[in-house]
Structure formats: C-alpha cells, structure tokens
PDB file of C-alpha atoms in Angstrom:
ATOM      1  CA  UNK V  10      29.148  74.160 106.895  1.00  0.00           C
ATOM      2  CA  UNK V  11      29.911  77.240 109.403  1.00  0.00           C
ATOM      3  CA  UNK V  12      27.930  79.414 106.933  1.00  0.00           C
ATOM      4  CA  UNK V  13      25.071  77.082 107.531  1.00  0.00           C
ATOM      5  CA  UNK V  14      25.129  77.070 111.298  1.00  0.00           C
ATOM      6  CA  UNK V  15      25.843  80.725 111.573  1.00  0.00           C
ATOM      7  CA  UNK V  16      22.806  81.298 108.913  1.00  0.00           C
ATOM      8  CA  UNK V  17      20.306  78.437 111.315  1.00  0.00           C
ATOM      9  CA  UNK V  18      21.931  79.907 114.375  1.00  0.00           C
ATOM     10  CA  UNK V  19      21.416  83.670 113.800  1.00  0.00           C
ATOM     11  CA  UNK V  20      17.756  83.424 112.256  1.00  0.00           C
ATOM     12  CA  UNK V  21      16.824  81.712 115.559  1.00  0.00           C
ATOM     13  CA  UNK V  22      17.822  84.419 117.375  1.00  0.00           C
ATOM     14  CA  UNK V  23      16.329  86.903 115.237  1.00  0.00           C
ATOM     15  CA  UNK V  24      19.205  88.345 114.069  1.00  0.00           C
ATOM     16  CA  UNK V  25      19.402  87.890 110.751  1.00  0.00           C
ATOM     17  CA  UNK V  26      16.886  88.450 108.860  1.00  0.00           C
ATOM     18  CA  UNK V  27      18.407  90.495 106.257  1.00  0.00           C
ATOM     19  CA  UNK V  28      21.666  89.736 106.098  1.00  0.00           C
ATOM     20  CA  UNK V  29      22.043  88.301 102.821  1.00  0.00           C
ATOM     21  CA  UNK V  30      25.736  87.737 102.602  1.00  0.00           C
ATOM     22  CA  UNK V  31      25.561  84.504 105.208  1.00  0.00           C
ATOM     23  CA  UNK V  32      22.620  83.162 103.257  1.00  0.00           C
ATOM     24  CA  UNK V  33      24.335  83.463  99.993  1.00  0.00           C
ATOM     25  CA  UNK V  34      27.102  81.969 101.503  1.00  0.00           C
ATOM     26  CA  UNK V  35      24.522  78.908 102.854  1.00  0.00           C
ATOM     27  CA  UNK V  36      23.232  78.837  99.751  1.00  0.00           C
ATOM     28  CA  UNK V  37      27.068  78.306  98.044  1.00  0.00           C
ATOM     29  CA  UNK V  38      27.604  75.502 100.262  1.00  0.00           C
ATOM     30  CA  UNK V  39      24.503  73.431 100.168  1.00  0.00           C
ATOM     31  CA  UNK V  40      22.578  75.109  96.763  1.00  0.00           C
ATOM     32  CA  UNK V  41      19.746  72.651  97.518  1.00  0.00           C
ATOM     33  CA  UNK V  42      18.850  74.383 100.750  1.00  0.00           C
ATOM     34  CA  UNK V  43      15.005  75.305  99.888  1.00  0.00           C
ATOM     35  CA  UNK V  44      14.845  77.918 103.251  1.00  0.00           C
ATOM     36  CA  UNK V  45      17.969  79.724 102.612  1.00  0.00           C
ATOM     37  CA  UNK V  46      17.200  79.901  98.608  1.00  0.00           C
ATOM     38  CA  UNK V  47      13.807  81.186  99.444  1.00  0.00           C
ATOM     39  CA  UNK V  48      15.240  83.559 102.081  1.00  0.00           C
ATOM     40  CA  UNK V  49      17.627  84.928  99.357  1.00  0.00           C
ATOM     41  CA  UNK V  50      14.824  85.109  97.073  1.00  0.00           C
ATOM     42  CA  UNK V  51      12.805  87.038  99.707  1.00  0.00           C
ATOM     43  CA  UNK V  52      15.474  89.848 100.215  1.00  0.00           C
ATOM     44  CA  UNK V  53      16.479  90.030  96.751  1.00  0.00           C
ATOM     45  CA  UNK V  54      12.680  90.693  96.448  1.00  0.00           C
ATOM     46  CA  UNK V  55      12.243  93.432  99.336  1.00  0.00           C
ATOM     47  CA  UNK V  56      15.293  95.207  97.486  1.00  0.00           C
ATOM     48  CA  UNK V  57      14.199  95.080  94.017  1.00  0.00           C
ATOM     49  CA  UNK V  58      15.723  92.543  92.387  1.00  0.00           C
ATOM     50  CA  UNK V  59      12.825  90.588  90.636  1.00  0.00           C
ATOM     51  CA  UNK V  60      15.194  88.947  88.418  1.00  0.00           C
ATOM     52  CA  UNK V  61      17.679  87.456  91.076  1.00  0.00           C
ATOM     53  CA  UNK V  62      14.661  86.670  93.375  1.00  0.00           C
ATOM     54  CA  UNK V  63      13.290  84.507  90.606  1.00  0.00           C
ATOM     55  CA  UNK V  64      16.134  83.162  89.960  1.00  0.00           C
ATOM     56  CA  UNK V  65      16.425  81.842  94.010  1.00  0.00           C
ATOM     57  CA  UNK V  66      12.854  80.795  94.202  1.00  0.00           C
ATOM     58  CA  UNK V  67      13.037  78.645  90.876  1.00  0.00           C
ATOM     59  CA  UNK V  68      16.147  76.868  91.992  1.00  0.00           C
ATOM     60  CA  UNK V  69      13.724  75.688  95.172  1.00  0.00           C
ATOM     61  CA  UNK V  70      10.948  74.544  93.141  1.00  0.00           C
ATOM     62  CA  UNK V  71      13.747  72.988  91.125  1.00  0.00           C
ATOM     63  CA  UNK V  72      14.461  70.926  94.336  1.00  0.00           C
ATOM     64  CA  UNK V  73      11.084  71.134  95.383  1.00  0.00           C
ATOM     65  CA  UNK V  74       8.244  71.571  92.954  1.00  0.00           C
ATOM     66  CA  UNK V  75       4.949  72.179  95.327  1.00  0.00           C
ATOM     67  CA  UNK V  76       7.309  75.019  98.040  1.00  0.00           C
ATOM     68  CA  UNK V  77       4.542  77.086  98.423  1.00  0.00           C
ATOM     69  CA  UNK V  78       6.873  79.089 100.102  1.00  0.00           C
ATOM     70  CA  UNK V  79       8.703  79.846  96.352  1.00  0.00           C
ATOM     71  CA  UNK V  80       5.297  80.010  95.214  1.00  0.00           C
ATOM     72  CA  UNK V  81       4.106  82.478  97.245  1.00  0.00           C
ATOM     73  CA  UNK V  82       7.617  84.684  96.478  1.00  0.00           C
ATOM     74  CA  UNK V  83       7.059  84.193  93.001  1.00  0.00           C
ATOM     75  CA  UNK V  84       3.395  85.489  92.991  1.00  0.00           C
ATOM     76  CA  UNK V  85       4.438  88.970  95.242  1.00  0.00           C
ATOM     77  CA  UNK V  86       7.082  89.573  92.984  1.00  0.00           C
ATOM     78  CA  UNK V  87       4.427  89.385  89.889  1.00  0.00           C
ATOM     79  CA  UNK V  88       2.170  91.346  92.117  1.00  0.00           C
ATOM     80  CA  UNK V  89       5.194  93.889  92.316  1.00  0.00           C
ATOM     81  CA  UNK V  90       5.915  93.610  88.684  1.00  0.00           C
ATOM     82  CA  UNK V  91       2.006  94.366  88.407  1.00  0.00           C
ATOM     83  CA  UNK V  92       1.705  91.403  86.120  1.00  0.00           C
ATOM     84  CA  UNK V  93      -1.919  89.841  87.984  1.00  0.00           C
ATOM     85  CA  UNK V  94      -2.406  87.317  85.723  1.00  0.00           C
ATOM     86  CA  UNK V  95       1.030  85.639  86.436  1.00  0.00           C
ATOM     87  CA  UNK V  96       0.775  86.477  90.473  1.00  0.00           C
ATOM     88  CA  UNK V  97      -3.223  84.574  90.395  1.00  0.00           C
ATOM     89  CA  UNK V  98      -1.681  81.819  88.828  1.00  0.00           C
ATOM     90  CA  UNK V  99       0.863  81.153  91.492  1.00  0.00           C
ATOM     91  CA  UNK V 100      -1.467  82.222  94.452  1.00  0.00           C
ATOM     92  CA  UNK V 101      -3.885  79.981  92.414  1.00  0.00           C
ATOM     93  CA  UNK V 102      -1.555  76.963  92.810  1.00  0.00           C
ATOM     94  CA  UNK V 103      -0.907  77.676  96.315  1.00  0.00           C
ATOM     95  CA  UNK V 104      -4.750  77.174  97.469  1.00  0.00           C
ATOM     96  CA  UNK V 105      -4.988  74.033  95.282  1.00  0.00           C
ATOM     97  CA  UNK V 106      -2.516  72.356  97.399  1.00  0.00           C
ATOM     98  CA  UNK V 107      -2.950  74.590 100.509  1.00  0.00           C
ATOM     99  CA  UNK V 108      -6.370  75.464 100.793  1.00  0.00           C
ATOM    100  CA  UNK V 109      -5.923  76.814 104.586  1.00  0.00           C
ATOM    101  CA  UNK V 110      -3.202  79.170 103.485  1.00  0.00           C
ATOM    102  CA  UNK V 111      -3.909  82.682 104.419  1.00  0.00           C
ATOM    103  CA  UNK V 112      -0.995  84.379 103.075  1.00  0.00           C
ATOM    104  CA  UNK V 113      -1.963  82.757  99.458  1.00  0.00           C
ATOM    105  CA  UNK V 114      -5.595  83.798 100.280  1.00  0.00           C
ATOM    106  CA  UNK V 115      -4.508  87.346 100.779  1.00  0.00           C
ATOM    107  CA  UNK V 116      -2.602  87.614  97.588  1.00  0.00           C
ATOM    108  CA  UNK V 117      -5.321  85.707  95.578  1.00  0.00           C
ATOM    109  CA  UNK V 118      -8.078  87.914  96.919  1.00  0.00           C
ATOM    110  CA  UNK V 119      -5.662  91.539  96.165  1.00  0.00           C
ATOM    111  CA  UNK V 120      -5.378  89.634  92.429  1.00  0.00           C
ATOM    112  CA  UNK V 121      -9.149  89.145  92.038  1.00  0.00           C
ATOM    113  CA  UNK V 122      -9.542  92.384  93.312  1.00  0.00           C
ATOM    114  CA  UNK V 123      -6.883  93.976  90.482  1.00  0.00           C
ATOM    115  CA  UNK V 124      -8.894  92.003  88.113  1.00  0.00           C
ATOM    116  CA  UNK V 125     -11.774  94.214  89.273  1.00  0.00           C
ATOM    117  CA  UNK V 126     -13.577  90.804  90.270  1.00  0.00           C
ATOM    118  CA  UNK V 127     -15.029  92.247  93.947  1.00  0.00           C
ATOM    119  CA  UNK V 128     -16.982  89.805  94.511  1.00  0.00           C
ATOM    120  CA  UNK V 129     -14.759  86.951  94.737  1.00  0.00           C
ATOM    121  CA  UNK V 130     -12.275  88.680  96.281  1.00  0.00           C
ATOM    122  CA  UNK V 131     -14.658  89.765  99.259  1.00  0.00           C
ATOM    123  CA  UNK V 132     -14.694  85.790  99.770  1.00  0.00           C
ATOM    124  CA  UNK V 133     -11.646  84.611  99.394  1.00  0.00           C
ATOM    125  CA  UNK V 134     -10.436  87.821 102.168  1.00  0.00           C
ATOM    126  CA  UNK V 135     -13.403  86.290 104.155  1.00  0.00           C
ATOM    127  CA  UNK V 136     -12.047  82.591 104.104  1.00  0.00           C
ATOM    128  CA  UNK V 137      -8.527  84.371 104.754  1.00  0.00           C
ATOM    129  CA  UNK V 138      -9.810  86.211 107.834  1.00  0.00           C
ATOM    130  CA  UNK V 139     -11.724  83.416 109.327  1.00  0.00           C
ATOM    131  CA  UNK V 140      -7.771  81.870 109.368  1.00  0.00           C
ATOM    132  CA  UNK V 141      -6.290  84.702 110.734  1.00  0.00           C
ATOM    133  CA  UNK V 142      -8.936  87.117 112.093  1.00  0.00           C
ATOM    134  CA  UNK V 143      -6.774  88.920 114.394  1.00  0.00           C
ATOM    135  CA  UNK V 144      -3.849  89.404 111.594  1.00  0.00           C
ATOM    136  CA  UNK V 145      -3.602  92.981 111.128  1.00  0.00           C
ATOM    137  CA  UNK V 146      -3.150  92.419 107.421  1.00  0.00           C
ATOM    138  CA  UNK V 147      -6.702  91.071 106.547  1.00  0.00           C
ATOM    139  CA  UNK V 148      -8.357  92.714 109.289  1.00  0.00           C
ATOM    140  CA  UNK V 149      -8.023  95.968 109.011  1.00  0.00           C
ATOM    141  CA  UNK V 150      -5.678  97.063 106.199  1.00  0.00           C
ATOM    142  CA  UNK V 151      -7.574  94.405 103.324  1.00  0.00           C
ATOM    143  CA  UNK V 152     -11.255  94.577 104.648  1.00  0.00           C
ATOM    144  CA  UNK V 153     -10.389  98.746 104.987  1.00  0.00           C
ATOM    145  CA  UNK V 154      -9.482  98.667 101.771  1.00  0.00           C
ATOM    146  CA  UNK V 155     -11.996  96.170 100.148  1.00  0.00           C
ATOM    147  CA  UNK V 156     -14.685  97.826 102.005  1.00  0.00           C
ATOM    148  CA  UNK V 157     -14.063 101.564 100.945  1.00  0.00           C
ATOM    149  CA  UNK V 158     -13.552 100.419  97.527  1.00  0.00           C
ATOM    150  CA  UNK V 159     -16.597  99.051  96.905  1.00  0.00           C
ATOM    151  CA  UNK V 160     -18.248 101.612  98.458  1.00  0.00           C
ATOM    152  CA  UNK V 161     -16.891 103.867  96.174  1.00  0.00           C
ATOM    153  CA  UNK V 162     -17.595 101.978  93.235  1.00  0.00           C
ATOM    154  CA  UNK V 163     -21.110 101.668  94.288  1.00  0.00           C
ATOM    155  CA  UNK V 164     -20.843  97.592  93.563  1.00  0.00           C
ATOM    156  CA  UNK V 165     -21.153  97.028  97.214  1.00  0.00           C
ATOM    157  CA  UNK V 166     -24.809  96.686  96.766  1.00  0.00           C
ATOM    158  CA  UNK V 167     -24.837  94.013  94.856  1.00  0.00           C
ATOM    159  CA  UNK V 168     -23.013  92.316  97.628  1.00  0.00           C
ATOM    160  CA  UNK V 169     -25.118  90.332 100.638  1.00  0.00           C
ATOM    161  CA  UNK V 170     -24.185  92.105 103.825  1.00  0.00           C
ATOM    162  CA  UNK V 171     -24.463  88.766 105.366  1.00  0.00           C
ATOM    163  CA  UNK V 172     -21.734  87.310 103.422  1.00  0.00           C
ATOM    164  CA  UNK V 173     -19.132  89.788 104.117  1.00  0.00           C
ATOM    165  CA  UNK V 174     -17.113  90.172 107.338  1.00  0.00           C
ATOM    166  CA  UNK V 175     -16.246  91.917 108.846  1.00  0.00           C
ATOM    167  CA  UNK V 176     -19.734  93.358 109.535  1.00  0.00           C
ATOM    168  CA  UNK V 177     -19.131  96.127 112.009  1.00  0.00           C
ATOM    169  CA  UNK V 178     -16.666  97.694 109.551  1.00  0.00           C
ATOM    170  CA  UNK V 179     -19.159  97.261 106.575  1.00  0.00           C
ATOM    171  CA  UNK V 180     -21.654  99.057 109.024  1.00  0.00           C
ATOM    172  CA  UNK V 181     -19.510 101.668 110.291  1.00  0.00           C
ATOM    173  CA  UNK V 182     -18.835 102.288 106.284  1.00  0.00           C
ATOM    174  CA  UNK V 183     -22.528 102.064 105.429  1.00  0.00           C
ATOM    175  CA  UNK V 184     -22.801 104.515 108.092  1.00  0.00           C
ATOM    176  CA  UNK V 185     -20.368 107.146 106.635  1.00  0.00           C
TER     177      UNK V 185
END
C-alpha cells in the first residue's frame, strides 16, 4: 500500500515519471493496477525493452481488454520494432473504439504512411490535427514531414490542395 501512495503521490507532483522501481513495486502489490502496469510498460518501452513492455501492457488488457492506453503502447513498440502491420492493427483498434483519439490518429497516419499509402495518411493527420491543431507533434513535425515527402515523391499532385491542412505549409512548400 505505501508503494501505491508514494507511486499516486509522486506522479502528481511530477516527480516521478521515470522512476520505475516504485511502480514495479505498485505493480507487486496490486498487479491489477492498469496505470501503473501501463506506466511500467511505457518506461520499459522508452529504454528498450519491447519484450518486458509487452509483457506490462498485456497484463492490462488482461484486466482490461479495450485500455487504449495498452493499445496505444503496444502499437509504438511495433512501430519501434518496425513491424507496421502489427502497430496499424493496434492503432486500428484504438480509432474503432476511440474515434477522437489523436495520439492513435498520429500513429495510424505514420503506419499508412510506412505502408507508402499517402493519401490516407494525409487524412487521418488532418482529422488528428483538427483535435489537436496546436500540438506540436501533428503540426509541425507530421505535416513537415508528410508535406516534404510527398513533395519529393512527386504524389502530392494527385492530392486536392483543398483537402490537406495545413494549407499555408503546403503553400510555403509549393513555393520552395
């Protein structure tokens, strides 16, 4: 139990983030805890441990089957793995449940986008930004990178202008 309030009461105050030894220990004492198996599963992830992070996020969608949230950790660790078809399947079952989640948006458009489907990437990043259109993420870094790609690849023409945002980026590309 004083694992789990230290692990509740330190995240709240933003100081633990990483500190995986309290969460394993939160995890030891109550193993059906879906945000500290995630969170385990998340730094086992930033540190390279695809294994153990699956391991964390299947034991939540053992106690919970739809956690995006193990969903979503599954699918990045795929992405990491480069293994797209595996990563669009769990982004995939993310926006069936979620349709409004950005973060599963993201990932789903970077898969489509591996898959060298432009196209429907450019509009799933588009229903992503229109969620979040000041997150840095889709903004500038995704649409920077969508855009220039495309524009390299010469399939950008193909595209409507109209459909894609945002358009004083494509412009400023067009432009260039």
């Amino acid at each position: 139990v004083v694992a789990m309030l230290a692990a509740v009461c330190l995240l709240g105050s933003g100081q633990l983030e990483n500190d995986q030894s309290i969460w394993l220990a939160a995890v030891q004492q109550q193993p059906r805890w879906i945000a500290a198996l995630n969170h385990v599963g998340g730094i086992e992830r930033r540190n390279g441990n695809h294994n153990g992070a699956i391991g964390y996020y299947t034991q939540a969608l053992i106690v919970e089957p739809d956690d995006s949230d193990a969903l979503l950790g599954i699918a990045e660790v795929y992405a990491q793995q480069g293994d797209v078809e595996k990563a669009m399947m769990q982004y995939q079952r993310v926006v069936a449940r979620q349709p409004d989640n950005a973060a599963a948006l993201i990932g789903l458009g970077k898969a489509l986008n591996a898959q060298g489907r432009s196209g429907p990437a450019l509009v799933v990043f588009q229903k992503a930004h229109a969620l979040r259109p000041n997150e840095v993420g889709v903004t500038d870094r995704c649409w920077s990178f969508q855009t220039a790609w495309l524009l390299h690849t010469r399939t950008l023409a193909a595209l409507d202008p109209a459909d894609i945002q945002p358009k004083a980026e494509l412009a400023r590309a067009q432009l260039a």
